[in-house]
Coordinates of C-alpha atoms in Angstrom, one line a residue:
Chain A
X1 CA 10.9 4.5 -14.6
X2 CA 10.5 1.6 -12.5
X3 CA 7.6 -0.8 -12.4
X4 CA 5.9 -3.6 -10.8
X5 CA 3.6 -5.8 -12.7
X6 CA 1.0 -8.5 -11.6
X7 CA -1.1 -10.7 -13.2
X8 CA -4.8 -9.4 -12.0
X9 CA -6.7 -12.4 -11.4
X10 CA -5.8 -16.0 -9.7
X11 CA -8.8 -18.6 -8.7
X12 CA -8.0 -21.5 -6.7
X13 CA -10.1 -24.5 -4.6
X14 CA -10.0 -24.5 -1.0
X15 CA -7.0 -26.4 0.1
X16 CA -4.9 -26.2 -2.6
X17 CA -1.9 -23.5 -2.7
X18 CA -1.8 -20.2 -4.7
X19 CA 1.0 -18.8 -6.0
X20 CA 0.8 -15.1 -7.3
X21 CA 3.8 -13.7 -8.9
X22 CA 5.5 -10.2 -9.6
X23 CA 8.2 -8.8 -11.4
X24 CA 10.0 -5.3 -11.0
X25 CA 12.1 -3.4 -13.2
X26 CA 14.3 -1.4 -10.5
X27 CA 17.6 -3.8 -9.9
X28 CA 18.5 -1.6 -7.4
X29 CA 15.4 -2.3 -5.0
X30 CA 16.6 -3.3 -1.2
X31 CA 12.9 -4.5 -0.1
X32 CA 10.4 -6.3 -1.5
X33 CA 6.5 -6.5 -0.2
X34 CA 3.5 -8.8 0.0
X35 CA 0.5 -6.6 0.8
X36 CA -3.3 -8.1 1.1
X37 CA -6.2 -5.8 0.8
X38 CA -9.7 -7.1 1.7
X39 CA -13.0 -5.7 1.1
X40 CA -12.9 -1.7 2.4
X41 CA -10.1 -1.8 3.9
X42 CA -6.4 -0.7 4.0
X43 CA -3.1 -2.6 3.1
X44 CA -2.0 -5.2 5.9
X45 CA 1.5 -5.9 5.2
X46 CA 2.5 -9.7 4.9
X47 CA 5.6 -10.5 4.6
X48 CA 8.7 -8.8 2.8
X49 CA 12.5 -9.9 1.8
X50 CA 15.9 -8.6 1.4
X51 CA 17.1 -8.1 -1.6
X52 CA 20.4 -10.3 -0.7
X53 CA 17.7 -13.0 0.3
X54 CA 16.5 -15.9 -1.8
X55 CA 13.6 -17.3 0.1
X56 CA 11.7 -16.5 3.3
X57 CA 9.4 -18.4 5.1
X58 CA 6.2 -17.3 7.7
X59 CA 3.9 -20.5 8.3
X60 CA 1.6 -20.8 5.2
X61 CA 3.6 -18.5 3.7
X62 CA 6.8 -18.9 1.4
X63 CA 8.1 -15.6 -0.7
X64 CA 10.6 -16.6 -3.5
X65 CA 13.0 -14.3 -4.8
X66 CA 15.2 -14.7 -8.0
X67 CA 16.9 -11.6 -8.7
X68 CA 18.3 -12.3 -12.0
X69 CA 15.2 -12.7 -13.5
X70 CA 13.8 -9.8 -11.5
X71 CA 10.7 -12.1 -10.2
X72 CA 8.9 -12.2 -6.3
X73 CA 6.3 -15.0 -5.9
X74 CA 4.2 -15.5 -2.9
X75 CA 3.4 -18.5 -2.4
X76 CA 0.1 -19.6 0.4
X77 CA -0.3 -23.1 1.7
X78 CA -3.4 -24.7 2.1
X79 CA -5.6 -21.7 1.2
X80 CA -8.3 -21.0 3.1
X81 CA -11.9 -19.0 2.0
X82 CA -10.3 -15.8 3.9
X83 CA -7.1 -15.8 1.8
X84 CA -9.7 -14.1 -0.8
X85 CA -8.2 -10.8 -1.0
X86 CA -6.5 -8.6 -3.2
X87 CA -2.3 -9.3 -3.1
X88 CA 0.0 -6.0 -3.6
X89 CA 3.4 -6.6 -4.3
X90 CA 5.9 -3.5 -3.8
X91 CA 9.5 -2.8 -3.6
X92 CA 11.5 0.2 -2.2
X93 CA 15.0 1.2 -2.2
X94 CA 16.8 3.5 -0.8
X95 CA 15.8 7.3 -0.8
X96 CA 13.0 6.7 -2.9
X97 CA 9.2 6.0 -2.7
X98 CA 7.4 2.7 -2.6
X99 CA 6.3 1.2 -5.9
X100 CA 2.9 -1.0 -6.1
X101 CA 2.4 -3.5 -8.6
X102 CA -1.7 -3.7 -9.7
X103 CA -2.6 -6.4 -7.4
X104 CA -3.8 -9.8 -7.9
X105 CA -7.3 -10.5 -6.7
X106 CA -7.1 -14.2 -5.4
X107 CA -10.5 -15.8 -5.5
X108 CA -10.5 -19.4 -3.4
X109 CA -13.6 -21.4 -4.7
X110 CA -15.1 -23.9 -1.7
Chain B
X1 CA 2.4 -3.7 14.8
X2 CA 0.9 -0.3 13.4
X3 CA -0.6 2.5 15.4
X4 CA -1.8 4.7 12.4
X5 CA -5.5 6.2 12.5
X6 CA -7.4 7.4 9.9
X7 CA -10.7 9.5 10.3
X8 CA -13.5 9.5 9.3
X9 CA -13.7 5.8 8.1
X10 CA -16.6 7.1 5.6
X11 CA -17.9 10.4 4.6
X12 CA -20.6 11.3 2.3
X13 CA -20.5 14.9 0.9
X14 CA -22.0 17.3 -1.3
X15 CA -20.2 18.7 -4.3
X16 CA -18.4 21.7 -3.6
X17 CA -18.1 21.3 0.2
X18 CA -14.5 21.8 2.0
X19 CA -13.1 18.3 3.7
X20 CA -10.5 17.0 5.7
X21 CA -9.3 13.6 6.3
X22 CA -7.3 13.1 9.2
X23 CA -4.6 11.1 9.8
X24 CA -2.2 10.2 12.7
X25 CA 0.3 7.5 13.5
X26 CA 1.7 7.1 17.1
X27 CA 4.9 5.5 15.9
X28 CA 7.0 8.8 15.4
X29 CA 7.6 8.0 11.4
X30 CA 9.1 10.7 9.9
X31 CA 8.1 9.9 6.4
X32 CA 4.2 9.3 5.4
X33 CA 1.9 9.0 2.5
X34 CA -1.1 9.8 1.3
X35 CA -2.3 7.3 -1.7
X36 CA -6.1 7.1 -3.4
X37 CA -7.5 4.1 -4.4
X38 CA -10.7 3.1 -6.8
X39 CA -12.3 -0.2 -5.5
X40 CA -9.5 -2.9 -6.3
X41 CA -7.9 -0.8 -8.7
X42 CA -3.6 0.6 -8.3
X43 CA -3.1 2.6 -5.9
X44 CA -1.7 6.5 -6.4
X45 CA 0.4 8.0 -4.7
X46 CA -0.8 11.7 -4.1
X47 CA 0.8 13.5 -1.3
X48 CA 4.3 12.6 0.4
X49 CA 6.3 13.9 3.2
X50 CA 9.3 13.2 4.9
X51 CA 8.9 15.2 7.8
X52 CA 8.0 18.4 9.4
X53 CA 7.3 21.2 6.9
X54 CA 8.2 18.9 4.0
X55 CA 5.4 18.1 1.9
X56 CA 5.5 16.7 -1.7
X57 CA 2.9 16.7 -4.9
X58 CA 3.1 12.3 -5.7
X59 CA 2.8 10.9 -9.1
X60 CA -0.9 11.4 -9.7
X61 CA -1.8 14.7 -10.3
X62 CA -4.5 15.8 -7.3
X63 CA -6.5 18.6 -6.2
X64 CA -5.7 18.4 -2.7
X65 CA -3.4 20.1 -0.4
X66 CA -1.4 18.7 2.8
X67 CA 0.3 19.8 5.1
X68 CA 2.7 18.6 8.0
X69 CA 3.0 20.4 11.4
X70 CA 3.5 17.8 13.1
X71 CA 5.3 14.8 13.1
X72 CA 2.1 12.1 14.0
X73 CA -0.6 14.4 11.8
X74 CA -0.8 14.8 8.1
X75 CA -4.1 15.5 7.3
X76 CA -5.6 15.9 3.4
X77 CA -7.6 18.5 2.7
X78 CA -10.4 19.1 -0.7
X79 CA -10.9 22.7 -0.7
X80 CA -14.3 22.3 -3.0
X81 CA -15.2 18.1 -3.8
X82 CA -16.6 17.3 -6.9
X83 CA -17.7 13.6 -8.0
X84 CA -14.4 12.8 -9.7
X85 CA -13.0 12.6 -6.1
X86 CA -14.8 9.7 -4.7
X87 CA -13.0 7.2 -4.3
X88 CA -11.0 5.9 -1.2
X89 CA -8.1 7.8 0.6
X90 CA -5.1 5.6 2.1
X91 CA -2.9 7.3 4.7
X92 CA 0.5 5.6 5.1
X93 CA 4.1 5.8 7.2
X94 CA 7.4 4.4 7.3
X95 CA 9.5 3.6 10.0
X96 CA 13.3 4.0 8.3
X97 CA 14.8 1.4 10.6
X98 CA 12.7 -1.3 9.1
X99 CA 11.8 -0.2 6.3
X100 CA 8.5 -1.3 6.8
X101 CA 5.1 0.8 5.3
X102 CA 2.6 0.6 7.6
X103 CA -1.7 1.7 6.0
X104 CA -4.3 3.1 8.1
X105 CA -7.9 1.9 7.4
X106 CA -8.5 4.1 4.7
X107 CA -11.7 6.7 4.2
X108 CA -13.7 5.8 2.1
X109 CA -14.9 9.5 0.6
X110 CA -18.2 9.7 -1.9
X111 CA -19.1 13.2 -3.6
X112 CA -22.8 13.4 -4.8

């Protein structure tokens, strides 16, 4: 079936960019998702791509996609204290359900 | 951006009491989701539906029910809550013109 994996944990110093990467399984996906989670709280969506896209941009935020290789990175500029958050990546096609990788807590250290 | 509501934001319960956790989105999404979550753990999908009278058992095996009268409400319901259900309930929607899945707060539900 399909899958979405993450790797769980990322630290990084204030300032510096994170990058947090995924891959998925299902070829077929037509969206792809960054989700953050804080603390108690729900999933605030971030940014997402087309599957016919290569690269999307959203001020500190740049999401990479190479499709042969089946791999979605998010990348944040800068990171600040309140990037520290939990990062969900998910993908959906057509018809179906969304799938959730585990998410990647990012830890930003002062 | 997202007008979906989730209540209560917490509840704590006795084992064996009856629950519902309400949800409602404003946004006239035909298709939502119910997922639970441990604290910074996967989420699960639970409970699906892709419109009025359509409700669907998710990939993780749960002892609620659902149901789906109408198109902004899909509330989850624990007929008897034991401790094994605490954890926190995520209530979701899609709109399919953006594809785009929009959370509520979440409840965050502990069972003594």
């Amino acid at each position: 079936g399909e899958d979405v994996e993450q790797s769980l944990f990322l630290s990084v110093r204030e300032g510096d960019s994170s990058v947090i990467n995924c891959t998925y399984t299902d070829s077929s996906s037509t969206y792809l998702y960054w989700y953050k989670q804080e603390p108690g709280a729900g999933l605030q969506l971030l940014t997402y791509i087309f599957s016919n896209m290569d690269m999307k941009q959203d001020q500190r935020l740049t999401v990479l996609l190479n499709k042969k290789d089946k791999h979605l990175s998010l990348r944040i500029a800068d990171t600040q204290t309140g990037d520290s958050a939990i990062y969900f990546c998910a993908e959906f096609y057509y018809g179906q359900n969304f799938v959730f990788g585990p998410g990647t807590r990012l830890s930003v250290l002062p | 951006e997202a007008d979906i509501y989730q209540t209560p934001r917490y509840l704590v319960i006795g084992t064996g009491k009856k629950i519902t956790l309400e949800c409602s989105q404003t946004m006239g999404h035909d298709k939502m989701y119910w997922y639970q979550q441990d604290p910074g753990m996967e989420l699960h999908l639970i409970h699906y539906s892709y419109g009025v009278n359509s409700t669907e058992k998710g990939d993780l095996s749960s002892e609620s029910t659902v149901s789906r009268i109408r198109t902004e409400h899909f509330p989850l319901t624990l007929e008897s809550a034991r401790p094994s259900h605490t954890s926190q309930y995520l209530c979701a929607s899609i709109s399919e013109s953006n594809e785009k899945l929009f959370f509520g707060s979440g409840t965050q539900l502990s069972v003594l």
